[in-house]
mmCIF file of C-alpha atoms in Angstrom:
data_model
loop_
_atom_site.group_PDB
_atom_site.id
_atom_site.type_symbol
_atom_site.label_atom_id
_atom_site.label_comp_id
_atom_site.label_asym_id
_atom_site.label_seq_id
_atom_site.Cartn_x
_atom_site.Cartn_y
_atom_site.Cartn_z
ATOM 1 C CA UNK A 1 -1.067 4.806 18.204
ATOM 2 C CA UNK A 2 1.361 2.395 16.454
ATOM 3 C CA UNK A 3 0.129 -0.516 14.624
ATOM 4 C CA UNK A 4 2.675 -2.010 11.776
ATOM 5 C CA UNK A 5 4.050 -4.796 11.352
ATOM 6 C CA UNK A 6 6.986 -6.462 9.550
ATOM 7 C CA UNK A 7 6.576 -10.653 9.326
ATOM 8 C CA UNK A 8 7.959 -12.761 6.441
ATOM 9 C CA UNK A 9 6.705 -16.179 5.211
ATOM 10 C CA UNK A 10 5.713 -17.545 2.570
ATOM 11 C CA UNK A 11 2.743 -17.192 -0.416
ATOM 12 C CA UNK A 12 0.028 -19.298 0.832
ATOM 13 C CA UNK A 13 -2.232 -18.829 -3.230
ATOM 14 C CA UNK A 14 -1.118 -17.318 -6.404
ATOM 15 C CA UNK A 15 -2.461 -13.363 -6.583
ATOM 16 C CA UNK A 16 -5.697 -12.362 -7.343
ATOM 17 C CA UNK A 17 -5.865 -8.385 -8.678
ATOM 18 C CA UNK A 18 -9.219 -6.569 -8.385
ATOM 19 C CA UNK A 19 -10.119 -2.984 -8.979
ATOM 20 C CA UNK A 20 -9.569 0.030 -11.873
ATOM 21 C CA UNK A 21 -6.271 0.006 -13.760
ATOM 22 C CA UNK A 22 -6.821 3.919 -12.125
ATOM 23 C CA UNK A 23 -7.437 1.402 -8.553
ATOM 24 C CA UNK A 24 -5.678 -1.570 -8.738
ATOM 25 C CA UNK A 25 -4.743 -3.444 -5.786
ATOM 26 C CA UNK A 26 -4.016 -7.478 -5.086
ATOM 27 C CA UNK A 27 -5.048 -10.271 -2.264
ATOM 28 C CA UNK A 28 -2.908 -13.416 -1.042
ATOM 29 C CA UNK A 29 -2.246 -15.241 2.012
ATOM 30 C CA UNK A 30 0.999 -15.477 4.140
ATOM 31 C CA UNK A 31 2.295 -18.470 6.088
ATOM 32 C CA UNK A 32 4.256 -16.736 9.243
ATOM 33 C CA UNK A 33 6.374 -19.877 11.112
ATOM 34 C CA UNK A 34 5.407 -19.171 14.773
ATOM 35 C CA UNK A 35 8.075 -20.559 17.140
ATOM 36 C CA UNK A 36 7.342 -21.621 20.256
ATOM 37 C CA UNK A 37 9.396 -21.428 23.093
ATOM 38 C CA UNK A 38 9.914 -25.680 24.228
ATOM 39 C CA UNK A 39 11.700 -25.971 20.274
ATOM 40 C CA UNK A 40 7.730 -26.390 18.792
ATOM 41 C CA UNK A 41 5.956 -24.511 15.919
ATOM 42 C CA UNK A 42 3.528 -23.528 14.029
ATOM 43 C CA UNK A 43 1.869 -21.674 10.787
ATOM 44 C CA UNK A 44 0.425 -19.331 10.819
ATOM 45 C CA UNK A 45 -2.300 -17.469 7.950
ATOM 46 C CA UNK A 46 -2.618 -14.014 7.355
ATOM 47 C CA UNK A 47 -4.757 -12.403 4.538
ATOM 48 C CA UNK A 48 -2.768 -9.591 2.828
ATOM 49 C CA UNK A 49 -3.988 -6.658 0.645
ATOM 50 C CA UNK A 50 -1.955 -3.988 -1.535
ATOM 51 C CA UNK A 51 -3.531 -0.993 -3.630
ATOM 52 C CA UNK A 52 -2.046 1.549 -5.588
ATOM 53 C CA UNK A 53 -0.137 1.495 -8.601
ATOM 54 C CA UNK A 54 3.193 -0.368 -8.295
ATOM 55 C CA UNK A 55 0.722 -3.682 -7.233
ATOM 56 C CA UNK A 56 0.854 -4.131 -11.385
ATOM 57 C CA UNK A 57 4.139 -4.504 -11.343
ATOM 58 C CA UNK A 58 4.392 -6.595 -7.922
ATOM 59 C CA UNK A 59 2.262 -9.169 -9.073
ATOM 60 C CA UNK A 60 3.435 -10.912 -11.861
ATOM 61 C CA UNK A 61 6.022 -12.307 -9.278
ATOM 62 C CA UNK A 62 4.264 -13.358 -5.809
ATOM 63 C CA UNK A 63 3.706 -16.532 -6.956
ATOM 64 C CA UNK A 64 2.158 -19.370 -4.224
ATOM 65 C CA UNK A 65 5.122 -20.379 -2.183
ATOM 66 C CA UNK A 66 7.388 -17.787 -2.560
ATOM 67 C CA UNK A 67 8.977 -16.192 0.149
ATOM 68 C CA UNK A 68 8.325 -12.551 0.933
ATOM 69 C CA UNK A 69 8.729 -10.392 3.757
ATOM 70 C CA UNK A 70 5.773 -7.488 4.067
ATOM 71 C CA UNK A 71 5.411 -4.166 6.098
ATOM 72 C CA UNK A 72 1.986 -2.539 6.697
ATOM 73 C CA UNK A 73 -0.832 -2.689 9.564
ATOM 74 C CA UNK A 74 -2.635 -5.753 11.872
ATOM 75 C CA UNK A 75 -5.987 -6.191 11.151
ATOM 76 C CA UNK A 76 -8.523 -8.381 12.990
ATOM 77 C CA UNK A 77 -11.761 -10.029 11.029
ATOM 78 C CA UNK A 78 -14.464 -11.987 12.867
ATOM 79 C CA UNK A 79 -16.150 -14.731 10.162
ATOM 80 C CA UNK A 80 -18.144 -17.785 11.857
ATOM 81 C CA UNK A 81 -17.822 -20.305 9.527
ATOM 82 C CA UNK A 82 -20.004 -23.303 7.507
ATOM 83 C CA UNK A 83 -20.360 -25.227 11.635
ATOM 84 C CA UNK A 84 -21.173 -22.136 13.392
ATOM 85 C CA UNK A 85 -17.747 -21.653 14.843
ATOM 86 C CA UNK A 86 -16.189 -18.216 14.950
ATOM 87 C CA UNK A 87 -13.416 -17.592 14.997
ATOM 88 C CA UNK A 88 -10.859 -13.993 14.119
ATOM 89 C CA UNK A 89 -9.039 -13.801 11.063
ATOM 90 C CA UNK A 90 -5.720 -11.540 11.449
ATOM 91 C CA UNK A 91 -5.318 -9.140 7.659
ATOM 92 C CA UNK A 92 -2.394 -7.017 6.901
ATOM 93 C CA UNK A 93 -2.776 -3.871 4.705
ATOM 94 C CA UNK A 94 0.490 -4.025 2.816
ATOM 95 C CA UNK A 95 2.575 -0.524 2.295
ATOM 96 C CA UNK A 96 5.900 -2.620 1.326
ATOM 97 C CA UNK A 97 6.864 -5.340 0.316
ATOM 98 C CA UNK A 98 9.921 -7.523 -1.054
ATOM 99 C CA UNK A 99 10.461 -10.652 -2.699
ATOM 100 C CA UNK A 100 12.890 -12.650 -0.872
ATOM 101 C CA UNK A 101 12.715 -15.208 -3.272
ATOM 102 C CA UNK A 102 10.329 -17.893 -5.454
ATOM 103 C CA UNK A 103 9.797 -20.199 -5.989
ATOM 104 C CA UNK A 104 12.089 -23.501 -6.997
ATOM 105 C CA UNK A 105 10.895 -25.286 -10.518
ATOM 106 C CA UNK A 106 11.163 -28.802 -9.795
ATOM 107 C CA UNK A 107 13.630 -29.945 -12.801
ATOM 108 C CA UNK A 108 13.210 -33.333 -13.995
ATOM 109 C CA UNK A 109 17.698 -34.261 -13.009
ATOM 110 C CA UNK A 110 17.295 -33.467 -9.875
ATOM 111 C CA UNK A 111 18.995 -29.799 -9.032
#
């Protein structure tokens, strides 16, 4: 059975670095716009995790608001919120990441 997903969207939170120098990994959030048949659109949210030494160099470029494309395996987690309601969350075990654009800094001159 094949489990492979390719998504592009906006980073929802800055990268958090974890692990050790020998076994680093990073986590971040990703929002992907879902376009519905009636012209409406809504965001879908994913937790992303990426392992390996490549994460050390990638982490400095992934900032909140950046547009990225990720490729990896889709996973799901069930959890109960503080109100006792059960939810299913989706995560991506990222194998490959491409930075599409960085968040644009606002200029005091307006451009």
